[in-house]
XYZ file of C-alpha atoms in Angstrom:
389
model
C -20.904 -29.278 -10.043
C -20.930 -25.943 -8.204
C -22.896 -25.307 -5.046
C -25.755 -23.876 -7.127
C -25.955 -26.978 -9.327
C -24.530 -25.332 -12.454
C -21.612 -27.014 -14.207
C -18.095 -25.688 -13.675
C -16.519 -24.707 -16.984
C -13.186 -26.264 -17.843
C -11.783 -22.803 -18.462
C -12.699 -21.818 -14.896
C -10.875 -24.846 -13.524
C -7.808 -23.985 -15.572
C -7.905 -20.348 -14.450
C -8.134 -21.455 -10.818
C -5.231 -23.876 -11.204
C -3.057 -21.345 -13.011
C -3.532 -18.944 -10.108
C -2.848 -21.725 -7.598
C 0.441 -22.654 -9.252
C 1.587 -19.065 -9.757
C 0.802 -18.089 -6.177
C 2.541 -21.182 -4.814
C 5.723 -20.204 -6.626
C 5.354 -16.519 -5.694
C 4.931 -17.374 -2.001
C 8.036 -19.563 -1.912
C 11.091 -17.852 -0.461
C 13.381 -19.871 -2.768
C 12.990 -21.353 -6.249
C 10.659 -24.337 -6.037
C 10.550 -27.472 -8.199
C 7.574 -28.652 -10.223
C 7.343 -31.695 -7.973
C 7.182 -29.493 -4.888
C 4.469 -27.362 -6.502
C 2.485 -30.533 -7.201
C 2.896 -31.632 -3.604
C 1.859 -28.244 -2.237
C -1.198 -27.848 -4.481
C -2.454 -31.423 -4.724
C -2.363 -31.246 -8.536
C -0.787 -34.010 -10.577
C 2.743 -33.519 -11.850
C 1.510 -33.627 -15.430
C -1.022 -30.888 -14.762
C 1.552 -28.750 -12.979
C 4.028 -29.204 -15.816
C 1.481 -28.086 -18.423
C 0.422 -25.073 -16.362
C 4.025 -24.096 -15.664
C 4.809 -24.206 -19.377
C 1.940 -21.785 -20.032
C 3.091 -19.490 -17.238
C 6.660 -19.486 -18.554
C 5.456 -18.712 -22.078
C 3.396 -15.856 -20.645
C 6.460 -14.360 -18.869
C 4.989 -15.019 -15.428
C 7.422 -17.732 -14.328
C 11.045 -18.404 -15.112
C 13.305 -21.404 -14.588
C 16.323 -21.117 -12.337
C 19.404 -23.265 -12.443
C 19.313 -25.878 -9.686
C 21.688 -25.531 -6.781
C 24.637 -27.958 -6.813
C 24.045 -31.096 -4.802
C 26.304 -33.856 -3.558
C 23.742 -36.671 -3.335
C 22.645 -39.053 -6.037
C 20.178 -38.004 -8.693
C 19.765 -34.989 -10.871
C 18.757 -31.777 -9.061
C 15.368 -30.374 -10.024
C 15.106 -27.130 -11.954
C 13.662 -24.389 -9.749
C 10.802 -22.046 -10.584
C 10.516 -18.376 -9.634
C 8.341 -15.478 -10.711
C 9.670 -13.777 -13.840
C 11.265 -10.352 -13.330
C 10.763 -9.362 -16.985
C 7.024 -9.855 -17.467
C 4.194 -7.750 -16.060
C 4.872 -4.714 -13.889
C 2.687 -2.583 -11.672
C 2.602 1.198 -12.010
C 2.002 2.849 -8.658
C 1.104 6.538 -8.623
C 0.534 9.016 -5.809
C -0.668 12.575 -5.422
C -0.128 14.051 -1.989
C -0.072 17.566 -0.674
C 3.598 18.296 -1.322
C 4.571 15.838 -4.075
C 3.417 13.524 -6.839
C 5.192 10.358 -7.793
C 5.324 7.181 -9.838
C 7.045 3.857 -9.352
C 7.367 0.688 -11.415
C 7.528 -2.642 -9.574
C 8.098 -5.987 -11.300
C 6.413 -9.271 -10.409
C 9.372 -10.265 -8.243
C 8.716 -7.192 -6.087
C 11.736 -5.191 -7.240
C 11.313 -1.441 -7.625
C 12.616 -0.804 -11.126
C 11.953 2.918 -11.370
C 10.925 5.712 -9.007
C 10.068 9.248 -10.107
C 9.011 11.998 -7.676
C 8.212 15.651 -8.302
C 8.040 17.852 -5.208
C 5.824 20.916 -4.972
C 2.655 22.077 -3.268
C -0.190 20.388 -5.128
C -2.694 22.722 -3.453
C -1.494 25.522 -5.681
C -2.695 23.785 -8.848
C -6.107 23.097 -10.287
C -6.892 19.350 -10.047
C -6.839 19.068 -13.847
C -3.362 20.536 -13.969
C -2.175 18.231 -11.192
C -3.583 15.197 -12.994
C -2.012 16.313 -16.279
C 1.358 16.539 -14.547
C 0.836 13.104 -13.073
C -0.010 11.792 -16.551
C 3.320 13.026 -17.880
C 5.139 11.431 -14.956
C 3.289 8.140 -15.507
C 4.135 8.196 -19.218
C 7.819 8.625 -18.404
C 7.702 5.746 -15.923
C 5.980 3.559 -18.493
C 8.622 4.390 -21.100
C 11.356 3.367 -18.678
C 9.530 0.127 -17.888
C 9.122 -0.760 -21.548
C 12.803 -0.019 -22.163
C 13.498 -2.721 -19.567
C 11.307 -5.173 -21.459
C 8.477 -4.935 -18.931
C 4.788 -4.639 -19.740
C 2.803 -2.375 -17.434
C -0.244 -4.411 -16.424
C -2.168 -1.480 -14.962
C -1.953 1.605 -12.814
C -3.324 2.528 -9.408
C -3.347 6.050 -7.993
C -3.121 6.796 -4.272
C -4.777 9.997 -3.036
C -5.307 11.392 0.485
C -9.088 11.452 0.425
C -12.400 9.654 0.122
C -12.700 7.747 -3.154
C -16.047 6.668 -4.602
C -16.845 4.287 -7.449
C -15.687 5.316 -10.884
C -12.521 7.002 -9.663
C -14.320 9.994 -8.146
C -12.454 11.670 -5.301
C -15.390 12.872 -3.220
C -13.253 14.975 -0.939
C -9.545 15.371 -0.259
C -9.513 18.270 2.232
C -5.777 18.770 2.293
C -5.616 18.984 -1.495
C -8.716 21.151 -1.717
C -10.388 18.602 -4.015
C -14.095 17.866 -4.075
C -15.916 15.590 -6.541
C -12.902 15.271 -8.849
C -13.197 12.521 -11.481
C -9.757 11.109 -12.197
C -10.326 8.877 -15.246
C -7.719 6.839 -17.128
C -4.231 7.986 -18.050
C -3.826 10.069 -21.216
C -2.105 7.183 -23.034
C -5.178 5.011 -22.518
C -3.839 2.880 -19.667
C -6.653 2.054 -17.256
C -6.159 3.534 -13.808
C -8.007 2.890 -10.584
C -7.958 5.208 -7.582
C -7.764 4.388 -3.882
C -7.030 6.032 -0.561
C -3.309 6.364 0.139
C -3.453 4.892 3.649
C -5.378 1.860 2.377
C -2.746 1.204 -0.273
C 0.101 1.708 2.189
C -1.525 -0.788 4.552
C -1.802 -3.310 1.700
C 1.859 -2.785 0.890
C 2.855 -3.508 4.478
C 0.527 -6.519 4.568
C 2.161 -7.983 1.458
C 5.516 -8.057 3.242
C 4.136 -10.789 5.482
C 5.793 -9.480 8.643
C 2.720 -8.186 10.460
C -0.119 -9.899 12.324
C -3.430 -10.400 10.520
C -5.001 -7.512 12.420
C -3.395 -4.077 12.473
C -4.048 -0.421 11.725
C -1.627 1.521 9.564
C -1.509 5.237 10.431
C -0.079 7.484 7.724
C 1.532 10.644 9.049
C 1.753 13.263 6.329
C 0.251 16.756 6.214
C -2.996 14.830 6.525
C -3.420 11.706 8.639
C -5.132 8.609 7.309
C -5.464 5.007 8.418
C -5.644 1.674 6.648
C -7.490 -0.952 8.683
C -6.530 -4.615 8.206
C -8.733 -7.210 9.906
C -8.182 -10.955 9.571
C -5.635 -10.381 6.823
C -7.909 -8.252 4.616
C -8.343 -4.523 4.171
C -11.509 -3.246 5.822
C -13.002 -0.508 3.670
C -16.409 0.078 5.245
C -19.741 -0.052 3.436
C -18.808 2.798 1.044
C -15.039 2.352 1.020
C -14.427 5.387 3.210
C -13.082 3.871 6.424
C -9.919 5.043 8.130
C -10.319 8.821 8.431
C -8.474 8.863 11.732
C -7.139 12.361 11.052
C -10.587 13.762 11.750
C -11.143 12.137 15.115
C -11.829 15.090 17.435
C -9.137 15.746 20.019
C -10.671 18.989 21.262
C -14.053 20.125 19.900
C -13.093 23.728 20.662
C -9.696 23.411 19.004
C -8.310 24.940 15.803
C -10.371 24.912 12.604
C -9.617 22.001 10.291
C -9.750 21.963 6.469
C -12.590 19.445 6.723
C -14.823 22.137 8.257
C -14.784 20.849 11.838
C -12.630 21.952 14.754
C -9.983 20.279 16.872
C -9.288 17.295 14.578
C -6.224 15.127 15.144
C -4.544 16.640 12.065
C -4.470 20.019 13.786
C -2.377 18.559 16.603
C -0.326 15.786 15.003
C -0.346 16.544 11.265
C 3.048 17.239 9.740
C 2.519 20.980 9.293
C 1.197 21.395 12.840
C 4.162 19.567 14.393
C 6.753 21.409 12.319
C 5.152 24.732 13.171
C 5.154 23.946 16.882
C 8.796 22.837 16.741
C 9.976 25.769 14.625
C 11.377 23.367 12.016
C 11.107 23.480 8.229
C 11.305 19.775 7.404
C 10.852 16.407 9.067
C 14.585 15.772 8.672
C 15.348 19.029 10.477
C 12.847 18.144 13.193
C 14.483 14.752 13.743
C 17.878 16.444 13.930
C 16.623 18.955 16.480
C 15.075 16.166 18.552
C 18.318 14.193 18.421
C 20.134 17.265 19.671
C 17.659 17.533 22.542
C 16.227 20.905 21.562
C 13.315 21.639 23.937
C 10.928 23.024 21.293
C 11.305 19.938 19.109
C 10.891 17.537 22.004
C 7.842 19.397 23.319
C 6.197 19.454 19.869
C 6.737 15.729 19.405
C 5.503 14.922 22.896
C 2.300 16.905 22.321
C 1.765 15.285 18.918
C 2.319 11.857 20.453
C -0.244 12.524 23.160
C -2.841 13.514 20.555
C -1.987 10.435 18.508
C -2.313 8.305 21.622
C -5.847 9.583 22.181
C -6.837 8.733 18.600
C -5.094 5.361 18.716
C -6.932 4.502 21.931
C -10.259 5.269 20.257
C -9.378 2.972 17.347
C -8.128 0.145 19.573
C -11.164 0.300 21.878
C -13.467 0.191 18.857
C -11.752 -2.467 16.720
C -9.857 -4.562 19.287
C -6.611 -4.495 17.316
C -3.316 -4.754 19.109
C -0.782 -3.502 16.559
C -0.499 0.065 15.265
C 1.919 0.622 12.367
C 3.143 4.200 12.042
C 4.043 5.280 8.520
C 4.925 8.411 6.607
C 6.833 10.923 8.726
C 5.760 9.071 11.881
C 8.044 6.152 11.036
C 11.218 8.233 11.327
C 9.875 10.218 14.294
C 8.681 7.201 16.271
C 11.647 7.232 18.710
C 10.348 10.582 20.044
C 6.639 9.866 19.648
C 6.568 6.399 21.178
C 6.521 7.230 24.893
C 3.741 9.819 24.724
C 1.623 7.656 22.392
C 2.061 4.645 24.656
C 1.339 6.621 27.813
C -1.879 8.133 26.463
C -3.043 4.873 24.932
C -2.206 3.053 28.145
C -4.494 5.351 30.089
C -7.372 5.101 27.643
C -7.368 1.560 26.188
C -9.532 -0.601 28.435
C -7.499 -3.758 27.776
C -4.070 -2.120 28.090
C -3.289 -3.877 31.390
C -3.549 -7.304 29.740
C -2.658 -6.461 26.145
C -0.615 -3.280 25.667
C -0.776 -1.584 22.281
C 2.138 -2.594 20.068
C 3.672 0.331 18.138
C 5.744 -0.460 15.052
C 7.409 1.701 12.430
C 6.337 1.030 8.859
C 8.851 -0.879 6.769
C 8.189 0.658 3.347
C 8.987 4.232 4.320
C 7.581 7.312 2.563
C 6.876 5.377 -0.653
C 4.487 2.964 1.061
C 1.371 4.186 -0.766
C 3.034 4.137 -4.197
C 4.474 0.688 -3.556
C 1.136 -0.558 -2.274
C -0.510 0.848 -5.397
C 1.926 -0.976 -7.679
C 1.516 -4.116 -5.592
C -2.250 -4.013 -5.969
C -1.798 -4.144 -9.760
C 0.457 -7.165 -9.444
C -1.994 -8.803 -7.072
C -4.588 -8.826 -9.862
C -2.103 -10.694 -12.056
C -1.344 -13.207 -9.326
C -5.060 -13.705 -8.663
C -5.995 -14.136 -12.337
C -3.010 -15.075 -14.504
C -5.406 -16.481 -17.120
C -6.556 -12.932 -17.887
C -2.937 -11.835 -18.304
C -2.195 -14.738 -20.631
C -5.276 -13.885 -22.705
C -4.015 -10.294 -23.084
C -0.729 -11.544 -24.559
C -2.306 -13.657 -27.271
């Protein structure tokens, strides 16, 4: 019986156990035997065997040849997630590019397509139409590999409301844009790019359960992870760190306010101050010790440090993960961020802020988007199996 006194349906028990078995295999670093799955889950071997057979038939698990052994007895066949079953389609629209990537259930990036260009120059409908064509091409490539795209998630640099409505994306010039599904009928959900990037980093399993991911692009966003889960806020709009005021009398921001962090540490602002055209050129100039580049990065780091201190004082997180262009520029940003945060974080004397470069690089949001599709499969494999019948 459930806590409310209503009976638990057998189908619900099976769905729960399918997810338990699939996740146990997915979380294992090496192929794992049926017996080990039974031991880890508390299910009987017979139950595990039946569930595994269903998951193999549904292209969610695959059997691996056992490793040679010298002891007595026959080695057990290992289980691993299938690389030729469902795939996640991750999409992104940002200020200067749009992209698509296909990731299989084993976490391998099978295809990556990126089109560069200033998305601010296009009407949102035109931008979305271009993204639809890119998504269709990615889906064709996935199907040629024998993969089935389980869903699509789009990352955008803005506030996303229910129903896929982008309430505002200042750096794109979007307001109240309804995204909808892809032209080929594939359902698509929409989320903030920093949130998805944070989820992608979280899935790697190399970070503490509490951290803030700061995405450094033309705009600056943050994904907040508390106790191992993404914190979205009551309306899903948390993380707009780029609009923390650094100087209320500072330059006008696209959001309508003045002196926001983006005007001091956004990609365009830093490149302009350094006299560089690209982030790669800026890193090269900094490596060469050019004063303008070093001064621009130091000033950007100080502004970032002020914003980071505000976040740390408010949320009591210790780890800040710097993504986007900040990841490659961290060697020159680190000292000024740390110095400013050290002056402003009340607990810095006992618990200094830990600064880490993001692992996933510039594709973090796209990869996080694809990963969020796959997470739905891992959480509810019964629904995936039902789709295949």
